[in-house]
Amino acid sequence: MSKMPIVEVINFGDELLVGIRENSHLTYLGAQLARYGLPIHRSRVITDEPAEIKRAFLDAWAHSDIVITTGGLGPTADDMTRENIAEALGAKLVFDAEIEALILSRFKVLGRRMAAHHLKQCYRFAEGEVLHNERGTAPGLAYRADGKILIMLPGPTHELTPMFEKQAIPMLQAMGVLSDEEAYIQLRTCGSGESTVEETMQPIVRAHPDLTVAYCVHYGIVDVRLSSRDRALDREQLKAIADEARLLLGEDFVCFGHCSLAGVVFHELRALDRTLAIAESCTGGLLCDAFTNLCGASKMFVGGVVCYANDVKVSKVGVPESIIEQHGAVSPECAIAMASGIAERLSSDYGLSVTGFAGPDGGNDQNPVGTIHLGYHSPVGVWCKTVRYTGGRLDVKARAVHAALDWMRRKLRKYKMEEFLCDCGRED
């Protein structure tokens, strides 16, 4: 395709329209395609009704170059996307014995018998390709006709994601539709708001008129994406500009690319060969979850305690009762005691803690709703930090987790030499 292809995504499923499930597929596909220089032009969410499936698909097929569908490929009676789209295209579906063998093999591994209705998943386009499902039974399908491309993906996210990344993206790259490398260079920042980051970037923007800068904000993280207007800048020039931007951003710069804050802390601790334990109250396990989402986290993450009740802070984390009586459970003193206590109880080198009022209730004049106290215990010192956020309960919790991770990231980098010298003196 010589021109930029027009891409449309159709998400099928009644559960999306009645609010049972969020449409995370669109967000995911949009991010993945934009990453390789192919933005989505249109999207729609459609019911499982056969007539509506055909109408929506034919309209998308007539006005787009690439149509990506999600959902409706499973074994149940309402999974009719494959059949209705084939009928709309006038394309023949054929039974594929290889798909049947893969499904039978999967059921054998699970120790279950395959029901007859699963056989409907064994049909594919006679003139199409199969995208194998490594985590489920419904294969994806690809079909090309009249210079257009159709990609059909299953609905479950854990099945869709690896299929798209390992099969659909390479297929589109082989067709010349997607770039073989990212269409932009991303600098991840944390600690300053979007307007501050944008202001910091102005010297770069003014010095490079062919540069396009986009900002993406999520819970205290601001991603800065650098790309070239009309491809006037090559990859090496973009990298050089990104290095300039990194220096301007200073301590707010987290990393190039998409590594999470927890991932950055993970790599810092692995380099020091040190361990971390966590005590958290108002975040309810989200901070621990950020680390356990990382492959290999057990090499540095010892464990954590969700000490929501005060007696759990005392009995499981080792917070002195006198601190809670004198200063309260939501206080800098308690945060420090939690960080040091969990490090001692779990025999870790570092301790990180969170306590606060996530809202909408609680709080007082000294600690209004949205107040979060962070505690940090390390081999070279113990610190506390207080932050305050507005917004709903879930937003405050998410921002508190990012604040704790970003604070630890900064401490680790600031005291890198001290940490190293302390490590040299440690007995094995």
Coordinates of C-alpha atoms in Angstrom, one line a residue:
M1 CA 0.0 0.0 0.0
S2 CA 1.6 3.3 -1.1
K3 CA -0.6 5.6 0.9
M4 CA -1.3 5.4 4.6
P5 CA -3.8 2.6 5.1
I6 CA -7.2 3.5 6.7
V7 CA -7.7 1.2 9.7
E8 CA -10.9 0.4 11.4
V9 CA -11.5 -1.7 14.5
I10 CA -14.8 -3.4 15.2
N11 CA -15.3 -4.8 18.7
F12 CA -18.1 -7.4 18.8
G13 CA -19.9 -8.4 22.0
D14 CA -23.1 -7.5 23.9
E15 CA -21.1 -7.5 27.1
L16 CA -19.3 -4.4 26.0
L17 CA -22.5 -2.5 25.3
V18 CA -24.1 -3.4 28.6
G19 CA -21.0 -2.5 30.6
I20 CA -20.1 -6.0 31.8
R21 CA -16.6 -5.6 30.4
E22 CA -14.5 -2.5 29.4
N23 CA -13.4 -2.1 25.8
S24 CA -9.7 -2.5 26.6
H25 CA -9.1 -4.0 23.2
L26 CA -9.4 -0.6 21.4
T27 CA -6.9 1.0 23.7
Y28 CA -4.4 -1.9 23.3
L29 CA -4.7 -2.1 19.5
G30 CA -4.5 1.7 19.2
A31 CA -1.3 1.8 21.2
Q32 CA 0.3 -1.2 19.4
L33 CA -0.5 0.1 15.9
A34 CA 0.6 3.7 16.7
R35 CA 3.8 2.4 18.0
Y36 CA 4.6 1.2 14.5
G37 CA 3.3 4.2 12.6
L38 CA -0.2 3.0 11.8
P39 CA -3.0 4.9 13.6
I40 CA -6.6 3.7 13.9
H41 CA -9.0 5.9 11.9
R42 CA -12.3 4.6 13.2
S43 CA -13.8 2.2 15.7
R44 CA -17.2 0.9 16.6
V45 CA -18.7 -1.5 19.2
I46 CA -21.3 -3.8 17.8
T47 CA -23.9 -6.2 19.2
D48 CA -23.7 -10.0 18.5
E49 CA -26.8 -9.7 16.3
P50 CA -26.1 -11.4 12.9
A51 CA -27.7 -8.6 10.8
E52 CA -25.7 -5.9 12.7
I53 CA -22.5 -7.9 12.3
K54 CA -22.9 -8.0 8.6
R55 CA -24.0 -4.4 8.3
A56 CA -21.1 -3.0 10.3
F57 CA -18.5 -5.1 8.7
L58 CA -19.6 -4.3 5.1
D59 CA -19.6 -0.6 5.9
A60 CA -16.1 -0.9 7.4
W61 CA -14.8 -3.1 4.5
A62 CA -16.1 -0.5 2.0
H63 CA -14.4 2.5 3.6
S64 CA -11.2 1.0 5.1
D65 CA -8.0 -0.8 3.9
I66 CA -7.5 -2.8 7.1
V67 CA -10.3 -4.1 9.3
I68 CA -9.5 -5.6 12.7
T69 CA -12.3 -7.4 14.6
T70 CA -12.3 -8.7 18.2
G71 CA -14.6 -11.2 19.7
G72 CA -17.2 -13.7 18.5
L73 CA -14.9 -16.5 17.5
G74 CA -15.6 -18.9 20.4
P75 CA -17.7 -22.1 20.7
T76 CA -20.9 -20.7 22.1
A77 CA -24.1 -20.0 20.2
D78 CA -23.7 -16.2 20.2
D79 CA -20.1 -16.5 18.7
M80 CA -21.2 -15.9 15.1
T81 CA -18.6 -13.4 13.9
R82 CA -16.7 -15.8 11.7
E83 CA -19.8 -17.2 9.9
N84 CA -21.5 -13.8 9.4
I85 CA -18.4 -12.0 8.1
A86 CA -17.7 -15.0 5.7
E87 CA -21.3 -14.7 4.4
A88 CA -20.9 -10.9 4.0
L89 CA -17.7 -11.4 2.0
G90 CA -19.1 -14.2 0.0
A91 CA -16.1 -16.2 1.2
K92 CA -16.0 -20.0 1.8
L93 CA -15.3 -21.5 5.2
V94 CA -13.6 -24.9 5.3
F95 CA -13.0 -27.3 8.1
D96 CA -9.3 -27.5 9.2
A97 CA -8.2 -30.8 10.8
E98 CA -5.0 -29.1 12.1
I99 CA -7.0 -26.7 14.2
E100 CA -9.1 -29.6 15.5
A101 CA -5.9 -31.4 16.5
L102 CA -4.6 -28.3 18.3
I103 CA -7.9 -27.9 20.2
L104 CA -8.0 -31.6 21.2
S105 CA -4.4 -31.4 22.4
R106 CA -5.2 -28.4 24.5
F107 CA -8.1 -30.2 26.2
K108 CA -5.9 -33.2 26.8
V109 CA -3.4 -31.1 28.6
L110 CA -6.2 -29.6 30.7
G111 CA -7.5 -33.2 31.4
R112 CA -10.9 -32.4 29.9
R113 CA -13.0 -33.8 27.1
M114 CA -13.8 -31.6 24.2
A115 CA -17.5 -31.0 23.6
A116 CA -18.9 -31.2 20.1
H117 CA -19.7 -27.4 19.9
H118 CA -16.0 -26.6 20.0
L119 CA -15.7 -28.0 16.4
K120 CA -17.2 -24.7 15.1
Q121 CA -13.9 -23.1 15.9
C122 CA -12.2 -25.4 13.4
Y123 CA -13.5 -23.5 10.3
R124 CA -11.3 -21.0 8.5
F125 CA -11.4 -19.0 5.3
A126 CA -10.6 -21.3 2.3
E127 CA -8.3 -18.5 1.0
G128 CA -7.1 -17.2 4.3
E129 CA -4.5 -17.6 7.0
V130 CA -4.9 -19.0 10.5
L131 CA -3.5 -17.2 13.6
H132 CA -2.9 -19.9 16.1
N133 CA -4.1 -19.3 19.7
E134 CA -1.4 -20.3 22.3
R135 CA -3.7 -19.6 25.2
G136 CA -7.1 -20.7 24.1
T137 CA -9.1 -22.7 21.6
A138 CA -10.4 -20.1 19.2
P139 CA -7.9 -19.4 16.4
G140 CA -7.6 -15.9 14.8
L141 CA -8.2 -15.5 11.1
A142 CA -6.6 -13.4 8.4
Y143 CA -8.1 -12.7 4.9
R144 CA -7.0 -10.6 2.0
A145 CA -9.1 -9.5 -1.0
D146 CA -9.3 -6.5 -3.3
G147 CA -6.2 -5.0 -1.8
K148 CA -7.8 -5.0 1.7
I149 CA -6.8 -6.9 4.9
L150 CA -9.1 -8.5 7.5
I151 CA -7.7 -9.7 10.8
M152 CA -10.1 -11.4 13.2
L153 CA -9.0 -11.8 16.8
P154 CA -10.6 -13.6 19.8
G155 CA -12.2 -11.7 22.6
P156 CA -10.3 -12.8 25.7
T157 CA -7.5 -10.3 26.3
H158 CA -5.0 -13.0 27.4
E159 CA -5.6 -14.7 24.1
L160 CA -5.7 -11.6 21.9
T161 CA -2.5 -10.0 23.1
P162 CA 0.1 -12.6 22.3
M163 CA -1.7 -13.5 19.0
F164 CA -1.6 -9.9 17.8
E165 CA 2.0 -9.2 18.9
K166 CA 3.5 -12.5 17.8
Q167 CA 1.5 -13.2 14.6
A168 CA -0.5 -10.2 13.4
I169 CA 2.2 -7.6 13.7
P170 CA 4.9 -9.6 12.0
M171 CA 2.4 -10.4 9.2
L172 CA 1.6 -6.8 8.7
Q173 CA 5.3 -5.9 8.8
A174 CA 6.0 -8.5 6.1
M175 CA 3.3 -6.9 4.0
G176 CA 4.9 -3.6 4.3
V177 CA 2.0 -2.1 6.2
L178 CA 3.8 -1.6 9.5
S179 CA 7.2 -0.3 10.1
D180 CA 9.9 -2.8 11.3
E181 CA 10.8 -0.4 14.1
E182 CA 8.9 2.0 16.4
A183 CA 7.6 5.1 14.7
Y184 CA 8.6 7.3 17.6
I185 CA 11.2 7.5 20.4
Q186 CA 9.6 7.6 23.8
L187 CA 11.0 9.2 26.9
R188 CA 9.1 8.2 30.1
T189 CA 9.0 10.9 32.8
C190 CA 7.6 11.1 36.3
G191 CA 7.3 13.8 38.9
S192 CA 6.2 16.8 36.9
G193 CA 2.8 17.5 35.3
E194 CA 2.2 17.6 31.5
S195 CA 2.4 21.4 31.3
T196 CA 5.7 21.5 33.2
V197 CA 7.2 18.8 30.9
E198 CA 5.9 20.6 27.8
E199 CA 7.5 23.8 29.0
T200 CA 10.8 22.0 29.7
M201 CA 10.7 20.6 26.1
Q202 CA 10.2 24.0 24.4
P203 CA 13.9 24.6 23.6
I204 CA 14.0 21.2 21.8
V205 CA 10.8 22.0 19.9
R206 CA 12.0 25.4 18.8
A207 CA 15.4 24.1 17.7
H208 CA 13.9 21.3 15.6
P209 CA 10.9 22.5 13.4
D210 CA 10.6 19.1 11.7
L211 CA 10.1 17.4 15.1
T212 CA 6.6 16.2 16.3
V213 CA 6.2 15.9 20.0
A214 CA 3.2 14.2 21.7
Y215 CA 2.5 13.8 25.4
C216 CA 0.7 10.9 27.0
V217 CA -0.3 11.2 30.6
H218 CA -1.3 8.5 33.1
Y219 CA -1.3 8.8 36.9
G220 CA 1.7 11.0 37.3
I221 CA 3.7 9.6 34.4
V222 CA 4.1 11.7 31.3
D223 CA 5.4 10.0 28.2
V224 CA 7.1 12.2 25.6
R225 CA 7.0 10.8 22.1
L226 CA 9.3 12.2 19.5
S227 CA 8.7 11.6 15.8
S228 CA 9.5 13.2 12.5
R229 CA 7.1 15.3 10.5
D230 CA 7.0 13.9 6.9
R231 CA 10.0 11.7 7.7
A232 CA 12.4 14.7 7.5
L233 CA 14.5 13.3 10.4
D234 CA 16.0 9.9 10.3
R235 CA 16.3 7.5 13.2
E236 CA 19.8 8.6 14.3
Q237 CA 18.7 12.2 14.3
L238 CA 15.7 11.4 16.5
K239 CA 18.0 9.5 18.9
A240 CA 20.3 12.5 19.1
I241 CA 17.3 14.8 19.8
A242 CA 16.1 12.3 22.4
D243 CA 19.4 12.5 24.2
E244 CA 19.1 16.3 24.3
A245 CA 15.6 16.0 25.8
R246 CA 16.9 13.5 28.4
L247 CA 19.4 16.0 29.7
L248 CA 16.8 18.8 29.8
L249 CA 14.3 16.6 31.7
G250 CA 16.9 15.9 34.4
E251 CA 15.8 13.7 37.4
D252 CA 12.2 13.5 36.0
F253 CA 13.6 11.3 33.2
V254 CA 12.8 7.7 34.0
C255 CA 13.8 5.7 30.9
F256 CA 13.6 5.5 27.1
G257 CA 10.8 3.2 25.9
H258 CA 8.0 1.6 27.9
C259 CA 9.6 0.1 31.0
S260 CA 7.3 0.5 34.1
L261 CA 8.5 2.4 37.2
A262 CA 8.5 -1.0 39.0
G263 CA 10.7 -2.3 36.2
V264 CA 13.2 0.5 36.6
V265 CA 13.4 -0.1 40.4
F266 CA 13.7 -3.8 39.7
H267 CA 16.8 -3.3 37.5
E268 CA 18.4 -0.9 39.9
L269 CA 18.0 -3.4 42.8
R270 CA 19.2 -6.3 40.7
A271 CA 22.4 -4.3 39.8
L272 CA 23.0 -3.8 43.5
D273 CA 22.0 -7.5 44.3
R274 CA 19.7 -6.2 47.0
T275 CA 16.1 -7.1 48.1
L276 CA 12.9 -5.2 48.8
A277 CA 9.9 -5.8 51.1
I278 CA 6.7 -3.7 51.1
A279 CA 4.2 -2.7 53.7
E280 CA 1.1 -0.9 52.4
S281 CA -2.2 0.2 53.8
C282 CA -4.4 2.4 51.6
T283 CA -3.0 1.0 48.3
G284 CA -4.3 -2.4 49.3
G285 CA -1.7 -4.6 47.5
L286 CA -1.2 -2.5 44.3
L287 CA 2.4 -1.7 45.1
C288 CA 3.2 -5.4 45.6
D289 CA 1.3 -6.2 42.4
A290 CA 3.5 -3.8 40.5
F291 CA 6.5 -6.0 41.2
T292 CA 4.9 -9.4 40.9
N293 CA 3.8 -8.5 37.4
L294 CA 7.5 -8.5 36.4
C295 CA 9.1 -11.8 35.3
G296 CA 12.0 -12.6 37.6
A297 CA 10.8 -10.3 40.4
S298 CA 11.5 -13.0 43.0
K299 CA 15.2 -12.3 42.6
M300 CA 14.7 -8.9 44.4
F301 CA 11.2 -8.8 45.8
V302 CA 10.9 -10.7 49.1
G303 CA 7.3 -10.0 49.8
G304 CA 4.8 -7.6 51.4
V305 CA 2.1 -7.1 53.9
V306 CA -1.2 -5.3 53.3
C307 CA -1.6 -3.9 56.9
Y308 CA -4.9 -2.2 56.6
A309 CA -5.9 -2.5 60.2
N310 CA -3.8 -0.9 62.9
D311 CA -3.4 -4.1 64.9
V312 CA -1.9 -5.7 61.7
K313 CA 0.6 -2.8 61.4
V314 CA 1.6 -3.6 65.0
S315 CA 1.5 -7.4 64.9
K316 CA 2.7 -8.2 61.4
V317 CA 4.9 -5.2 60.5
G318 CA 6.3 -4.3 63.9
V319 CA 5.0 -0.7 64.1
P320 CA 5.2 0.3 67.8
E321 CA 1.8 1.0 69.3
S322 CA 3.1 4.2 70.8
I323 CA 3.6 5.7 67.3
I324 CA 0.0 5.0 66.3
E325 CA -1.3 6.3 69.6
Q326 CA 0.8 9.5 69.4
H327 CA 0.9 10.3 65.7
G328 CA -1.9 8.1 64.1
A329 CA -1.7 5.4 61.5
V330 CA -1.7 8.0 58.7
S331 CA 1.5 9.9 59.6
P332 CA 5.1 10.2 58.5
E333 CA 6.2 8.5 61.7
C334 CA 4.0 5.5 61.0
A335 CA 5.2 5.3 57.3
I336 CA 8.8 5.2 58.5
A337 CA 8.1 2.6 61.1
M338 CA 6.3 0.5 58.5
A339 CA 9.2 0.7 56.0
S340 CA 11.8 -0.2 58.7
G341 CA 9.6 -2.8 60.3
I342 CA 8.8 -4.7 57.1
A343 CA 12.5 -4.7 56.1
E344 CA 13.4 -6.2 59.5
R345 CA 10.5 -8.7 59.6
L346 CA 11.2 -10.0 56.1
S347 CA 15.0 -9.6 56.3
S348 CA 15.2 -7.4 53.2
D349 CA 17.8 -4.7 52.4
Y350 CA 15.1 -2.1 51.5
G351 CA 11.6 -1.4 52.8
L352 CA 9.0 0.7 51.1
S353 CA 5.7 1.7 52.7
V354 CA 2.4 3.6 51.9
T355 CA -0.2 4.8 54.3
G356 CA -2.9 7.5 53.7
F357 CA -6.5 8.5 53.1
A358 CA -7.6 7.4 49.6
G359 CA -11.1 8.8 50.2
P360 CA -13.8 9.7 49.8
D361 CA -14.2 9.4 53.6
G362 CA -11.6 9.8 56.4
G363 CA -9.0 12.5 56.7
N364 CA -8.7 15.5 59.1
D365 CA -7.4 19.0 59.2
Q366 CA -3.7 17.9 59.2
N367 CA -4.2 15.0 56.8
P368 CA -7.1 15.7 54.4
V369 CA -8.5 13.1 52.0
G370 CA -5.9 12.4 49.4
T371 CA -2.9 12.7 51.8
I372 CA -0.4 9.9 51.3
H373 CA 2.7 9.3 53.5
L374 CA 5.5 7.2 52.0
G375 CA 8.3 5.5 54.0
Y376 CA 11.7 4.4 52.7
H377 CA 14.2 2.2 54.5
S378 CA 17.6 1.6 52.9
P379 CA 21.1 0.5 54.0
V380 CA 22.3 4.2 53.9
G381 CA 19.3 6.0 55.5
V382 CA 15.6 6.2 56.3
W383 CA 13.2 8.8 54.8
C384 CA 9.6 9.8 54.6
K385 CA 7.7 11.8 52.0
T386 CA 4.2 13.2 52.0
V387 CA 2.1 13.8 48.8
R388 CA -1.5 14.9 48.3
Y389 CA -3.8 14.1 45.4
T390 CA -7.3 14.9 44.4
G391 CA -9.7 12.6 42.5
G392 CA -11.5 9.4 43.1
R393 CA -10.4 6.6 45.4
L394 CA -8.9 4.5 42.6
D395 CA -7.1 7.4 41.1
V396 CA -5.5 8.3 44.4
K397 CA -4.4 4.7 45.0
A398 CA -2.9 4.5 41.5
R399 CA -1.0 7.8 41.8
A400 CA 0.2 6.8 45.3
V401 CA 1.8 3.6 43.9
H402 CA 3.5 5.6 41.1
A403 CA 4.7 8.2 43.7
A404 CA 6.2 5.5 45.9
L405 CA 8.0 3.8 43.0
D406 CA 9.3 7.1 41.5
W407 CA 10.5 8.2 44.9
M408 CA 12.5 5.0 45.4
R409 CA 13.8 5.3 41.8
R410 CA 15.2 8.7 42.6
K411 CA 16.7 7.6 46.0
L412 CA 18.4 4.7 44.4
R413 CA 20.0 6.9 41.7
K414 CA 20.9 9.7 44.0
Y415 CA 22.7 7.5 46.5
K416 CA 24.1 5.0 44.0
M417 CA 27.7 5.5 45.1
E418 CA 26.8 5.2 48.8
E419 CA 24.8 2.1 48.0
F420 CA 27.7 0.6 46.1
L421 CA 30.2 1.4 48.9
C422 CA 27.8 -0.1 51.4
D423 CA 27.5 -3.2 49.2
C424 CA 31.3 -3.5 49.1
G425 CA 31.4 -3.7 52.8
R426 CA 28.6 -6.2 53.2
E427 CA 29.5 -9.7 54.4
D428 CA 28.4 -12.5 52.1

